[in-house]
Each structure stands twice: as structure tokens, then as C-alpha cells.
XYZ file of C-alpha atoms in Angstrom:
699
model
C 53.843 -7.672 -6.971
C 53.320 -9.730 -3.991
C 49.832 -8.122 -2.929
C 49.521 -7.272 0.859
C 46.724 -8.075 2.917
C 45.510 -6.426 6.163
C 42.009 -6.022 7.461
C 40.682 -2.952 6.906
C 38.499 -1.385 9.135
C 37.840 1.735 7.304
C 36.015 -0.398 4.841
C 33.495 -1.320 7.644
C 32.755 2.485 8.481
C 32.539 3.336 5.173
C 29.611 0.517 5.132
C 28.181 1.985 8.294
C 28.456 5.475 7.052
C 26.936 4.799 3.876
C 24.075 2.837 5.194
C 23.035 5.382 7.674
C 22.905 8.146 4.410
C 20.487 6.050 3.219
C 18.631 5.994 6.091
C 18.424 9.483 6.878
C 18.214 10.950 3.137
C 15.320 8.718 2.334
C 13.438 9.864 5.870
C 13.759 13.052 6.002
C 14.284 13.915 2.550
C 13.491 11.441 0.550
C 16.127 11.966 -1.940
C 18.728 9.842 -3.691
C 21.854 9.453 -0.768
C 24.510 7.628 -3.055
C 24.363 5.010 -0.365
C 23.524 1.761 -2.309
C 26.070 2.931 -4.776
C 28.589 2.872 -2.109
C 27.538 -0.970 -1.603
C 27.834 -1.719 -4.975
C 30.985 -0.592 -5.344
C 32.329 -2.077 -2.080
C 30.394 -5.735 -3.012
C 33.127 -5.541 -6.572
C 35.703 -4.400 -4.667
C 35.551 -7.227 -2.263
C 34.499 -9.999 -4.316
C 36.630 -9.657 -7.323
C 39.494 -9.115 -5.154
C 39.137 -12.196 -3.120
C 38.571 -14.414 -6.403
C 41.104 -13.314 -8.628
C 43.693 -14.176 -5.431
C 41.648 -17.910 -5.353
C 42.032 -17.935 -8.925
C 45.450 -17.369 -8.674
C 46.400 -19.549 -5.698
C 44.016 -22.738 -6.223
C 42.897 -22.136 -9.842
C 39.463 -22.294 -9.021
C 36.974 -20.414 -7.699
C 34.518 -22.726 -5.572
C 31.359 -21.361 -7.527
C 29.043 -23.405 -4.978
C 30.672 -22.496 -2.395
C 30.740 -19.230 -2.539
C 26.721 -19.375 -3.411
C 25.811 -20.954 -0.923
C 27.973 -18.714 1.944
C 26.498 -15.921 0.217
C 22.956 -17.602 0.435
C 23.471 -18.029 4.292
C 24.520 -14.553 4.981
C 21.942 -12.591 2.599
C 18.765 -14.559 2.999
C 17.945 -15.231 6.682
C 17.989 -11.260 7.321
C 16.099 -10.917 4.232
C 13.421 -13.364 4.670
C 12.621 -12.040 8.067
C 12.166 -8.388 7.089
C 10.057 -9.780 3.883
C 7.823 -11.918 6.555
C 7.650 -8.646 8.644
C 6.270 -6.905 5.761
C 3.993 -9.216 4.610
C 2.397 -8.773 7.990
C 2.520 -5.001 8.228
C 1.332 -4.967 4.871
C -1.914 -7.082 5.853
C -2.275 -4.987 9.172
C -1.270 -1.502 7.693
C -2.228 -1.112 4.096
C -5.304 -0.490 2.169
C -6.521 -4.162 0.537
C -5.865 -2.404 -2.898
C -1.844 -2.440 -2.024
C -2.021 -6.166 -1.355
C -1.667 -8.180 -4.261
C 1.505 -5.498 -5.720
C 3.044 -6.560 -2.078
C 2.441 -10.203 -2.279
C 3.941 -9.857 -5.809
C 6.759 -7.683 -4.828
C 8.101 -9.565 -2.152
C 7.891 -12.758 -4.043
C 10.418 -11.174 -6.376
C 12.532 -9.459 -3.557
C 12.765 -12.961 -2.196
C 13.994 -14.523 -5.316
C 16.236 -11.520 -5.700
C 14.595 -10.152 -8.792
C 12.499 -7.741 -7.395
C 14.522 -4.739 -9.307
C 12.875 -6.248 -13.024
C 9.401 -6.026 -11.497
C 10.037 -2.622 -10.148
C 11.325 -1.628 -13.300
C 8.340 -3.259 -15.312
C 6.380 -1.511 -13.221
C 7.648 1.761 -13.264
C 7.660 1.830 -16.887
C 3.874 0.910 -16.999
C 2.008 3.717 -17.307
C -1.194 2.224 -15.821
C 0.374 1.665 -12.383
C 2.324 4.271 -12.041
C 0.122 6.186 -9.092
C 0.795 3.288 -7.022
C 2.028 3.926 -3.492
C 5.629 3.118 -2.515
C 6.473 -0.465 -1.695
C 7.686 -1.198 1.231
C 10.586 -3.503 -0.355
C 11.198 -1.070 -3.247
C 14.790 -0.671 -1.732
C 15.271 -4.814 -2.052
C 16.017 -3.936 -5.973
C 19.480 -3.217 -4.823
C 19.725 -6.673 -3.012
C 18.409 -7.868 -6.574
C 21.504 -5.888 -8.532
C 23.862 -7.397 -5.881
C 22.255 -11.195 -6.190
C 22.498 -11.239 -9.713
C 26.437 -10.021 -9.798
C 26.935 -12.347 -7.215
C 25.179 -15.123 -9.971
C 27.185 -13.535 -12.843
C 30.672 -12.937 -11.640
C 32.474 -16.108 -10.506
C 30.995 -17.513 -13.399
C 32.661 -15.134 -15.862
C 36.188 -14.777 -13.840
C 36.367 -18.815 -14.182
C 35.665 -19.225 -17.691
C 38.464 -15.940 -18.594
C 40.914 -17.324 -16.164
C 40.760 -20.928 -17.549
C 40.657 -18.782 -21.747
C 43.902 -17.385 -20.131
C 45.779 -20.364 -18.884
C 44.711 -22.295 -22.333
C 45.942 -18.921 -23.944
C 49.109 -19.056 -22.099
C 48.869 -15.846 -20.336
C 48.447 -14.041 -17.018
C 45.352 -14.600 -14.880
C 45.374 -11.133 -13.074
C 45.796 -9.709 -16.805
C 43.087 -11.207 -18.285
C 40.615 -10.778 -15.989
C 41.219 -6.770 -15.506
C 41.274 -6.418 -18.863
C 37.673 -8.165 -18.762
C 36.457 -6.357 -16.199
C 37.754 -3.250 -17.858
C 35.515 -4.146 -20.801
C 32.125 -4.810 -18.805
C 32.857 -1.365 -17.117
C 33.066 0.228 -19.961
C 30.035 -1.526 -21.551
C 27.915 -0.539 -18.659
C 29.256 2.275 -17.862
C 28.443 3.441 -21.626
C 25.019 1.900 -21.623
C 23.967 3.355 -18.469
C 24.321 7.056 -20.117
C 22.494 6.079 -22.826
C 19.182 4.285 -20.774
C 19.596 6.973 -18.567
C 18.864 9.660 -21.024
C 16.698 7.910 -22.616
C 14.100 6.018 -19.900
C 15.362 7.516 -16.687
C 12.921 5.216 -14.568
C 13.824 1.932 -16.166
C 18.089 2.652 -15.767
C 17.034 3.227 -11.790
C 16.165 -0.524 -11.788
C 18.184 -2.006 -14.102
C 21.090 -4.178 -13.321
C 22.899 -3.613 -16.952
C 22.816 0.246 -15.511
C 24.468 -0.675 -12.736
C 26.737 -3.397 -13.175
C 29.606 -0.678 -14.041
C 30.101 0.283 -10.174
C 30.941 -3.378 -8.789
C 32.880 -3.543 -11.893
C 34.580 -0.077 -10.918
C 35.173 -1.460 -7.364
C 36.854 -4.811 -8.821
C 39.470 -2.636 -11.112
C 40.340 -1.193 -8.390
C 41.094 -4.279 -6.601
C 43.010 -5.858 -8.874
C 44.708 -2.239 -9.402
C 45.028 -1.700 -5.741
C 48.587 -3.552 -5.362
C 50.440 -1.188 -7.784
C 49.384 2.089 -6.516
C 51.868 4.319 -4.457
C 49.841 6.986 -3.350
C 52.223 9.927 -1.520
C 50.575 10.059 2.413
C 49.396 13.664 1.892
C 47.759 12.633 -1.085
C 46.237 10.230 0.098
C 44.785 12.139 3.414
C 43.239 14.535 0.820
C 41.978 12.294 -1.289
C 39.976 10.396 2.218
C 38.727 13.842 3.290
C 37.497 15.013 -0.027
C 35.998 11.625 -0.411
C 34.486 11.279 2.773
C 32.701 15.036 2.828
C 31.872 14.276 -1.456
C 29.605 10.878 -0.100
C 28.053 12.728 3.053
C 26.886 15.934 0.742
C 25.916 13.216 -2.134
C 21.959 13.622 -0.965
C 22.371 17.499 -0.904
C 23.926 17.988 -4.335
C 22.602 15.617 -6.425
C 18.752 15.443 -4.851
C 16.127 14.605 -7.311
C 16.853 17.312 -9.705
C 19.298 14.820 -12.114
C 18.777 11.735 -14.136
C 20.094 8.347 -11.885
C 22.120 6.786 -12.082
C 24.224 7.901 -15.199
C 26.664 10.934 -14.626
C 25.316 11.806 -11.215
C 26.031 8.185 -10.067
C 29.647 9.007 -10.278
C 29.717 11.954 -7.762
C 29.146 8.789 -5.340
C 31.421 6.151 -6.973
C 33.936 8.552 -7.100
C 33.986 9.319 -3.235
C 33.659 5.645 -2.326
C 36.893 5.056 -4.604
C 38.924 8.275 -3.492
C 38.332 6.688 0.259
C 39.517 3.125 -0.686
C 42.193 4.510 -2.824
C 43.413 6.797 0.495
C 43.461 3.827 2.748
C 44.988 1.114 0.387
C 48.512 1.408 1.430
C 49.783 1.476 4.984
C 48.388 2.534 7.996
C 45.537 5.615 7.814
C 47.165 8.435 9.721
C 46.369 9.630 12.567
C 44.193 12.559 11.258
C 43.287 10.688 8.192
C 39.360 10.214 7.025
C 40.099 6.406 7.081
C 40.741 6.393 10.668
C 37.530 8.086 11.606
C 36.199 5.041 9.703
C 37.617 3.090 11.438
C 36.685 3.772 15.149
C 34.971 1.376 17.101
C 31.179 2.917 16.561
C 31.531 3.099 12.812
C 32.583 -0.393 12.465
C 30.165 -1.899 14.752
C 27.673 0.252 12.766
C 29.085 -1.332 10.019
C 28.426 -4.598 10.943
C 24.888 -3.777 11.364
C 24.648 -1.805 8.222
C 22.774 -4.600 6.058
C 20.124 -5.196 8.923
C 19.332 -1.395 9.029
C 19.261 -0.843 5.502
C 16.797 -3.640 5.167
C 14.879 -2.764 8.079
C 14.436 1.266 7.462
C 12.206 1.674 4.175
C 9.383 -0.648 5.646
C 9.401 1.087 9.131
C 9.192 3.907 7.187
C 6.378 2.977 4.788
C 4.247 1.598 7.216
C 4.861 4.631 9.642
C 4.047 7.110 6.638
C 0.784 5.063 6.478
C -0.790 5.082 9.811
C 0.159 8.787 10.366
C -1.249 9.758 6.902
C 1.598 11.747 6.257
C 3.577 12.338 3.328
C 6.877 12.535 5.363
C 7.888 12.438 8.574
C 8.530 15.163 11.330
C 11.609 15.347 13.034
C 10.295 13.465 16.479
C 8.580 11.158 13.896
C 11.705 10.730 11.601
C 14.087 10.234 14.848
C 10.981 7.258 15.662
C 11.220 5.327 12.601
C 15.017 5.769 12.891
C 14.591 4.406 16.299
C 12.865 1.251 15.599
C 15.077 0.532 12.325
C 18.095 0.098 14.391
C 16.090 -2.233 16.815
C 14.847 -4.201 14.312
C 18.276 -4.268 12.834
C 20.195 -5.434 16.532
C 17.475 -7.962 17.276
C 17.955 -9.165 13.536
C 21.457 -9.522 13.525
C 21.552 -10.816 17.065
C 18.513 -13.360 16.809
C 18.861 -14.176 12.843
C 22.661 -14.074 11.702
C 23.980 -14.999 15.113
C 21.674 -17.964 15.989
C 22.551 -19.510 12.592
C 26.146 -18.561 12.867
C 25.702 -20.604 16.595
C 23.593 -23.142 15.205
C 25.704 -24.251 12.184
C 29.188 -23.209 13.957
C 29.800 -27.135 13.095
C 28.477 -27.285 10.093
C 30.558 -25.546 7.581
C 29.992 -27.134 4.119
C 28.300 -25.358 1.596
C 25.240 -27.585 1.927
C 24.561 -26.499 5.446
C 25.002 -23.036 4.534
C 22.229 -23.440 1.444
C 20.413 -25.123 3.433
C 20.282 -22.321 5.938
C 19.105 -19.691 3.710
C 17.036 -21.446 1.970
C 15.013 -22.444 4.978
C 14.081 -19.035 5.607
C 13.415 -18.121 2.295
C 10.865 -20.960 1.814
C 8.077 -19.758 4.644
C 8.034 -16.312 2.781
C 7.381 -17.773 -0.550
C 4.615 -20.490 0.874
C 3.066 -17.349 3.086
C 2.927 -15.175 0.139
C 1.438 -18.352 -1.870
C -1.541 -18.763 0.882
C -2.011 -15.334 1.406
C -2.883 -14.771 -2.487
C -4.796 -17.695 -2.748
C -6.860 -16.165 -0.459
C -7.247 -13.037 -1.807
C -7.880 -15.290 -5.356
C -10.633 -16.925 -2.668
C -12.544 -13.659 -1.905
C -12.235 -12.042 -5.051
C -13.985 -15.311 -6.888
C -17.007 -14.825 -4.232
C -17.927 -11.271 -4.658
C -18.033 -12.010 -8.650
C -20.684 -14.875 -7.577
C -22.331 -11.953 -5.509
C -22.809 -9.359 -8.309
C -24.580 -12.068 -10.811
C -27.670 -10.295 -8.465
C -28.677 -6.525 -10.397
C -30.269 -5.714 -7.243
C -27.407 -5.710 -5.321
C -24.295 -4.637 -7.484
C -26.010 -2.781 -10.474
C -23.382 -0.550 -10.954
C -24.514 2.170 -13.195
C -28.014 0.747 -14.007
C -29.175 1.899 -10.706
C -29.856 4.531 -12.736
C -32.344 2.873 -14.147
C -34.650 2.334 -11.359
C -35.269 4.681 -8.453
C -36.513 2.057 -6.446
C -33.806 -0.247 -6.331
C -31.304 3.060 -5.560
C -33.445 4.200 -2.613
C -33.249 0.058 -1.001
C -30.147 -0.882 -2.047
C -27.909 -3.296 0.788
C -24.504 -1.858 2.030
C -22.442 -4.433 0.569
C -18.500 -4.851 0.158
C -18.066 -3.237 -2.877
C -17.457 -5.281 -6.367
C -14.688 -5.992 -7.842
C -12.894 -6.600 -5.030
C -10.024 -3.375 -4.446
C -7.333 -6.110 -3.802
C -7.231 -7.359 -7.684
C -9.261 -4.358 -9.871
C -6.569 -3.014 -11.187
C -4.744 -6.259 -12.624
C -7.931 -7.676 -13.707
C -9.276 -3.811 -15.510
C -5.628 -3.842 -17.307
C -5.441 -7.356 -18.129
C -8.371 -7.182 -20.210
C -7.146 -5.493 -22.508
C -3.503 -5.149 -22.282
C -2.938 -7.256 -25.444
C -5.010 -4.461 -27.604
C -3.140 -2.069 -26.378
C 0.584 0.215 -26.690
C 2.650 0.833 -23.773
C 4.363 3.961 -23.548
C 7.609 3.601 -25.304
C 6.134 1.709 -27.973
C 5.005 2.999 -30.705
C 3.681 -0.170 -33.455
C 0.233 -0.374 -33.857
C -1.907 -2.772 -32.233
C -5.277 -3.692 -32.861
C -7.843 -6.277 -32.187
C -11.284 -7.104 -33.072
C -14.562 -8.202 -31.040
C -17.957 -8.377 -31.643
C -19.804 -9.431 -35.138
C -16.307 -9.609 -36.923
C -18.131 -10.319 -39.902
C -20.422 -7.493 -39.930
C -20.813 -5.080 -41.805
C -20.242 -2.260 -39.833
C -17.812 -1.838 -38.053
C -17.133 0.871 -34.588
C -13.385 1.656 -33.762
C -12.190 2.685 -30.739
C -8.977 4.698 -29.997
C -7.147 7.126 -27.656
C -6.053 6.914 -24.709
C -6.644 5.045 -21.697
C -9.288 7.528 -21.315
C -10.938 6.392 -24.240
C -9.966 2.620 -23.318
C -11.567 2.934 -20.126
C -14.782 2.397 -22.642
C -13.925 -0.764 -23.602
C -16.276 -2.569 -21.359
C -19.333 -0.851 -21.933
C -18.905 -0.622 -25.895
C -18.598 -4.360 -26.141
C -21.752 -5.618 -24.733
C -23.398 -3.160 -26.900
C -21.734 -3.937 -29.865
C -22.064 -7.799 -29.713
C -26.229 -7.036 -28.768
C -26.346 -5.572 -32.111
C -24.633 -7.237 -34.020
C -21.585 -4.731 -34.906
C -17.939 -4.883 -35.312
C -16.097 -3.805 -32.576
C -12.302 -2.503 -33.495
C -10.049 -0.801 -30.666
C -7.035 0.890 -30.933
C -5.298 2.403 -28.102
C -2.344 3.691 -26.601
C -1.284 4.823 -22.428
C -1.110 8.708 -22.674
C -1.696 8.997 -26.248
C -4.846 11.113 -27.640
C -6.316 10.399 -31.119
C -5.037 14.073 -31.804
C -3.800 15.661 -34.869
C -1.546 18.164 -32.780
C 1.840 17.142 -31.747
C 1.796 15.567 -28.262
C 3.871 15.638 -25.618
C 4.289 13.591 -22.540
C 6.083 14.273 -19.324
C 7.554 17.554 -20.696
C 9.000 16.033 -23.711
C 7.630 15.262 -27.540
C 5.918 12.123 -26.926
C 7.811 10.396 -30.385
C 6.298 7.155 -29.454
C 2.687 8.839 -29.530
C 2.883 11.030 -32.479
C 4.043 7.837 -34.894
C 1.258 5.633 -33.785
C -1.280 8.274 -34.159
C 0.462 8.463 -38.094
C -0.312 4.312 -38.011
C -4.078 4.912 -36.703
C -4.982 7.304 -39.746
C -3.468 4.965 -41.838
C -5.358 2.341 -40.481
C -8.845 4.143 -40.393
C -8.037 5.502 -44.088
C -7.693 1.602 -45.327
C -10.480 0.349 -43.266
C -12.722 2.815 -43.803
C -15.215 2.169 -40.648
C -18.374 3.669 -40.169
C -17.988 5.420 -37.080
C -15.060 6.114 -34.593
C -15.638 6.612 -30.943
C -12.938 8.329 -28.862
C -12.226 11.167 -26.533
C -13.935 14.264 -27.060
C -12.422 16.496 -23.985
C -10.000 16.713 -21.888
C -10.101 17.017 -18.533
C -7.198 17.790 -15.577
C -7.032 17.109 -11.930
C -7.899 20.661 -9.455
C -9.906 22.960 -11.890
C -12.924 21.911 -14.041
C -12.505 25.385 -16.202
C -9.609 23.854 -17.728
C -11.712 21.182 -19.249
C -11.497 21.543 -23.316
C -11.826 20.241 -26.357
C -8.344 19.921 -27.662
C -8.018 21.383 -31.415
C -6.185 18.589 -32.515
C -8.882 16.286 -32.044
C -11.016 18.403 -33.833
C -8.578 18.625 -37.045
C -8.846 14.385 -36.779
C -12.868 14.806 -36.292
C -12.601 17.135 -39.774
C -10.275 14.734 -41.707
C -12.911 12.179 -40.572
C -15.812 13.861 -41.979
C -14.181 13.619 -45.339
C -13.906 10.260 -45.392
C -17.631 10.283 -44.681
C -17.204 8.550 -40.980
C -19.012 9.037 -38.346
C -17.318 10.467 -34.915
C -19.261 9.865 -31.670
C -17.152 12.130 -29.562
C -17.544 11.297 -25.444
C -16.918 13.906 -22.592
C -14.223 12.931 -20.394
C -14.773 11.367 -16.753
C -13.857 13.020 -13.826
C -10.383 12.702 -11.976
C -10.135 12.284 -8.297
C -7.689 13.540 -5.722
C -6.749 10.759 -4.329
C -7.092 6.794 -5.164
C -10.555 5.498 -5.134
C -9.715 2.178 -3.994
C -7.392 3.148 -1.371
C -10.033 5.475 -0.064
C -12.525 2.587 0.275
C -10.511 0.742 1.853
C -9.484 3.355 4.697
C -12.926 4.810 5.149
C -15.669 3.059 3.102
C -17.367 3.511 -0.426
C -19.371 6.921 1.672
C -16.661 8.676 2.150
C -15.331 8.638 -1.635
C -16.848 11.314 -3.624
C -14.750 14.100 -4.780
C -16.144 17.558 -5.783
C -17.565 17.772 -9.979
C -15.808 21.239 -10.128
C -12.509 19.586 -9.721
C -12.100 18.353 -12.648
C -15.156 19.136 -14.800
C -16.386 22.015 -16.630
C -19.914 23.630 -15.169
C -21.584 23.174 -18.920
C -19.831 20.780 -21.322
C -17.098 22.477 -24.032
C -18.561 20.260 -26.276
C -21.771 21.782 -26.305
C -19.869 25.285 -26.063
C -17.895 24.428 -29.280
C -18.502 26.159 -32.320
C -16.243 24.615 -34.994
C -17.010 20.659 -34.509
C -17.757 19.070 -38.109
C -21.724 18.041 -38.823
C -20.708 14.570 -38.038
C -19.828 14.854 -34.441
C -22.409 13.546 -32.275
C -21.344 14.060 -28.880
C -21.840 11.620 -26.074
C -21.642 12.854 -22.374
C -22.594 10.452 -19.234
C -21.180 13.031 -16.476
C -24.764 13.107 -15.271
C -24.663 9.740 -14.575
C -21.029 9.817 -13.210
C -21.495 12.783 -10.607
C -25.154 13.858 -8.814
C -25.807 16.808 -6.761
C -22.245 18.347 -7.463
C -20.290 15.307 -6.493
C -18.648 12.517 -8.076
C -19.046 9.500 -5.880
C -16.273 6.449 -6.363
C -18.633 3.769 -5.715
C -22.010 3.681 -7.659
C -24.645 1.182 -7.299
C -22.125 -1.470 -5.005
C -19.697 -1.185 -7.747
C -16.065 0.134 -7.668
C -16.636 2.883 -10.215
C -12.797 3.514 -10.655
C -10.072 1.518 -9.794
C -7.529 4.552 -9.065
C -7.771 8.361 -9.439
C -9.101 8.526 -12.992
C -10.107 5.171 -14.780
C -12.937 2.678 -14.429
C -13.010 -0.292 -12.888
C -13.983 -2.977 -16.182
C -17.410 -4.359 -13.742
C -18.569 -0.450 -13.886
C -17.773 0.332 -17.365
C -19.460 -2.917 -18.334
C -22.325 -1.636 -15.968
C -22.409 2.017 -18.245
C -23.336 0.024 -21.152
C -27.716 0.127 -20.400
C -26.522 4.131 -19.899
C -24.475 4.622 -23.233
C -26.761 2.355 -25.621
C -29.458 4.662 -26.185
C -27.618 7.487 -26.066
C -24.709 5.560 -28.946
C -27.728 4.384 -31.096
C -29.233 7.810 -31.379
C -25.628 9.199 -32.324
C -25.559 6.417 -35.184
C -28.585 6.277 -36.646
C -27.439 4.327 -39.387
C -26.164 1.247 -37.266
C -28.484 -1.822 -37.239
C -30.553 -2.626 -34.444
C -31.422 -5.601 -32.675
C -35.373 -6.158 -31.708
C -34.747 -5.535 -28.136
C -32.437 -3.313 -26.289
C -29.940 -3.847 -23.178
C -31.441 -1.285 -21.341
C -35.049 -2.815 -21.974
C -33.286 -6.353 -20.982
C -31.900 -5.169 -17.634
C -34.532 -2.557 -16.305
C -37.076 -5.639 -16.990
C -34.564 -7.872 -14.731
C -33.834 -5.434 -12.119
C -37.564 -4.651 -11.788
C -38.391 -7.977 -11.573
C -35.667 -9.046 -9.056
C -36.845 -5.771 -7.025
C -40.477 -6.841 -7.257
C -39.476 -10.503 -6.216
C -37.409 -9.218 -3.248
C -40.321 -7.571 -2.214
C -42.494 -10.485 -2.101
C -41.853 -12.653 1.402
C -42.753 -16.141 -0.221
C -39.794 -15.743 -3.210
C -36.434 -16.762 -2.668
C -33.482 -14.988 -5.087
C -30.902 -17.124 -6.438
């Protein structure tokens, strides 16, 4: 059947509506709009139809030319926005967010930011990160990967069809149908099991452009009555506009929920498939000049609206904009979009008017991407230089004593005001990386254990539990090394060492329960001398909620029956804000939380009546909080890298305070001739006396 081709202005208008819906729902409601799904189905619809026509006409697609045209169309505008994001991040975002933005901009420029964000979304230790100003580039990553995959797949299918004597369109239709079915089935499964990952997963989204491609292939054979098409168009348009209201954030996405905007877009495409749209049809409305004009600028509007919104919220310190503020964001986004379309896209077209070869198109795209990548690399190098500089300065215990400041009242009274260490830009990465190879993440259940200190020692101390046990590792390590102990670490994110069934985000945490079974089996086999683990659980907002879970006590009894000592450490304070961000915005002195926000007035471990005799309690909360306040910076060291986890440097400085308590709790442990606490006190006192003597120069 011959395929009738005509210009469809309604598709351009549909693009414009989709971009506007994305901006409106993001700015004022913070919910899913369905607009990105429309972009994906339109991508498949237009690209598949064009490629199949090329295969039937020429026997080939011209993959190199297609990729170069795509680079010329996407890269310049995208690179301009990414460059602006780097500048905006430097000007408006706290230092603690810089390295994340740099990494995300680099991933966005290379069109794999969806995977970068997916990995971050399932990283429990990174979940409190602020919204990325390039988060919306995930959909461009999916589209870019589709553009890379699709022409290769269709070319291979066409070659196989020709060789086997079949029809190209039939073979492609069967293949696209298979891709649609497999991807949709996978999307339903992964959305139900790991929705945060599914949102960015190309495999969970591929069915959307595949469905668009299927519509393009079947459209010439559709004969739908005009009245039915008119109704379908209006139903589709109204359904699309209401998508954000109906779906909101209540349903896992994409999954079944994404059928709403995809079906709406499909109805609009089918409604405009045969002949000119009726006078009162939705497709005629979408073809109006205003909406087609909006459609021509939909790409740049989509690119700009999100970073403008993120920076506006940062500058105004708001969670979401007011009506007036939202209009300002939308207006600024439109202005930036129009300028980008006219200067960048129009400028590229003017320069390359007589140079249409694939190599020139590719060069134009790459020319814009290179400065962004180079700028991100240079900025990151500057951050690393600053990090190394602060690391060298931190070697002076009178400048950066951290928790050791409590050993010397004189030092506490005369401590100089210095930039905090570790540097807020890299503290989270550096802290997590030190134990990441020994830690089990949320979706995994397989036990991982690592050995440190004197690994051949006859005395073994095991550190086990959640991230709040894990962040004591740097404090325990120097103690174990100094006294000749073997230190074994077995930790898992959001998973307590408990005999009770664990729950995470409202659901049974099966991976944690399985991991706990493996931990107890390993302890049974290993028979260590002692276990260091969390003794209480704190919660944000009310210190009276701090408690000793029954599952903790049950495990301690199990250990006591095996003559394994237990060191139960009281949980640490939590904050109502990100400490690193607070330091960047307001300085170290402004970042403290009320002790009662998370800590009980009296430790629940002191009041517990059923503790096994072998349990020894360690409580450092009086060092972490003074006069009813818990500071985020102690001894010029950033104590917490987020709102509840120690930084690696501060945890290490806690060793001198933890050591005497630990040695008292473990009387059978071997002890060196000297202690870390004595050595550090002598060093601090000597440095303090030298600093007071003008004839002595500190190095």
C-alpha cells in the first residue's frame, strides 16, 4: 500500500503542549506531567517511519549521516545549557554539591546521565542529595541511546529480511513489536521491584519509542472514521493535560501509570493520521500557529526550565515557588529558550548553510560539547587541588584536632578559625569510598567482610550493622592497629544487626533479613572475641523516640551464649539539615542542632533492665553535644558529611575519645604499652606550648 505523507503541524503543537506541561507541573506541582513520555513516543514515531522509508527506497539508512545530524540538532543547545549549569552551580549552589554537579554535567554531555542518576537513586548513602540541575537530561540520555541503537537494529533486520526473501516492513514491524513487548514487560517488573531505578532505566522506557515506531508502521493501514478520530483526538488531549493531576506522585512510574500519557499521545497521533483534521478537532487546535511556534522551541524550553527552577529555589531558599515566582521561572526559561534557539541553533544553521556533509554536522555538535567537558575537568582539578591543600593543613593537630579538641581546654579556647576539613566538596565521596568495598548496598544480600589491623592477631573485634555502625570504622581502625587487634567489618546500608524482621521504606526488607542470617552464621563460625554494634536507634524530630530495639537485645543474648562480648554504642545525633550544605551557606558557627531533636535526655541503654551481662555500653554523646546543642563542626573538622553520618576525618579523630572507653569495656583485649590518647594529648600539649612561644616555628 502506498504511504501518503503530509506535514503534520499537530505533532509540532503536541511537542509544544508536552514541553509546557512539563514546565508547569515541575514548577508549581513537582509531579510527573507525562510530557517526557510524549517526547519518547514521538521520537519513535518519527524516526522509525523515516528509517523504514529509507530502507524501502534506498536499501540503507545512512547511519553515519543520521548520527551526525542528530549530534548537530541536540549537542549545541544541550551544551549551552550544561555550560550555564556549571556557571550557575559555581555561583548559587553550596560547595558540597559541586562535585556531584560536575559529574552529572559530564554524564549529560555524553548522554548517559540516566544511568548515572539511576546508580545514585539506589545508593542509600546518596539519597539525601539535592535535586540535580541536570536531572531532566535523563530523558535525553534515553533518547540518545535510542538513536544509537535503533538504526543499527533496523538495518540488521532489513538485511536479514532481504536475505531470507521477506518484506522489510513486515520484518521491522515484527521486531519492533517484540521490542515493545519485552521492554513493557520488563518495565512492569522493574517498576514494581525497584521504582527509583526504573524511572531512569532505558530498558524500562524503550517500549515507549517502540510503540511510536509501531504506530508509524501501521498508520498507513488504519482507516478510522472521521467522527471517531475527532473524539479520539479530544480524549487524548484532555487525558494528556490531566495526566499530572490524575497520576501525581501516587503511583510507581513508569509501569502501568505511564500508559496514561502514552495512550493519550497515541490517540492524538491516530486522530490526525488520515486526511486533514476537522475544523473543530483537537488536531486542528494543535496545528495553530501559536502552538506550532511553541513546538519549535519545545526542546530548548525543556532544557532550560529545570536548571532555572533549581537555581531559583536555591537563591530564594524555597521548597517550591509561589505563583509569582513560578511565573518568573517560566518567563526566564522562555527567554533563555528563545535566545538559545535564535543564537545557537539559528547560528549553526547559518554557518553550515553550504556545508551539509555529515562530517560538518558532527563537527558542529562536538564543537559545543568539548568546552563543557573541558570546563568540568578543569573545575574538578581545582577542587582536587583545594582538597589536597586542606589535607596538608589538617596534619597540624592544633589547627584541626576534631574530637581531640576535648583533650585540651587550652586548645579549645584558642582554636584558630580556619576553613573546615574535610573539604565539603569531596567529603561524602571520600568518606563512602573508604569502606564501599566492604559494605553491602540496599538491593544486595550477599555478606561481604573485610579484615583490618593485625589480621593474624588472636584477638578479633567485629564491627557490624547499618551505616550508623559503619561510620565508627575510622575510629576503631587506629585503635585496632595500635593495640594489635584484628578488626573485621560486616555492614549493610539501612540494615540493623537485629533478630527482628527489618522493614525499609514501608516494606519487608528481605535483603536485610537474609544478610542478618549470614552475619550470625559467620559469627558462629568465626567466634570473635567481641562485637561492636549499634546500641540504640535515634529518629529525627523527637529525642524521646530513641530506644533499644528488642531485636538488638535478642542478638546480644545470642552472642553472650557464645561467650562473645558486646560493645553497644549509643546512636549518634541527627540533624534537620545537611551539615555540609549548612557550612557552605552560613559558616560553621551556624550549624548546630538541639540535642533533644534526636537524643533522649537519658540514654535508653542506662535505663534498660534486660541487657545481657556481657553487654558493655559506650556513649560519646556528651562529646558530640555540649550545652544542649550538637555542633556540625567540632575542632575545625566537619563532623558530619550529611545530616546523620560522620565524616571520615572526624570519625578518625574520635579514636582518642573512644579508646579508653573501649579498653574499659574489653578488659580481656591486649593493650599496647602506650595509648593513642596519651600520645595525642602529649602532641597537642607540645604543639600548643610551641605555638605560645614566639621563638618556635611550627611546621
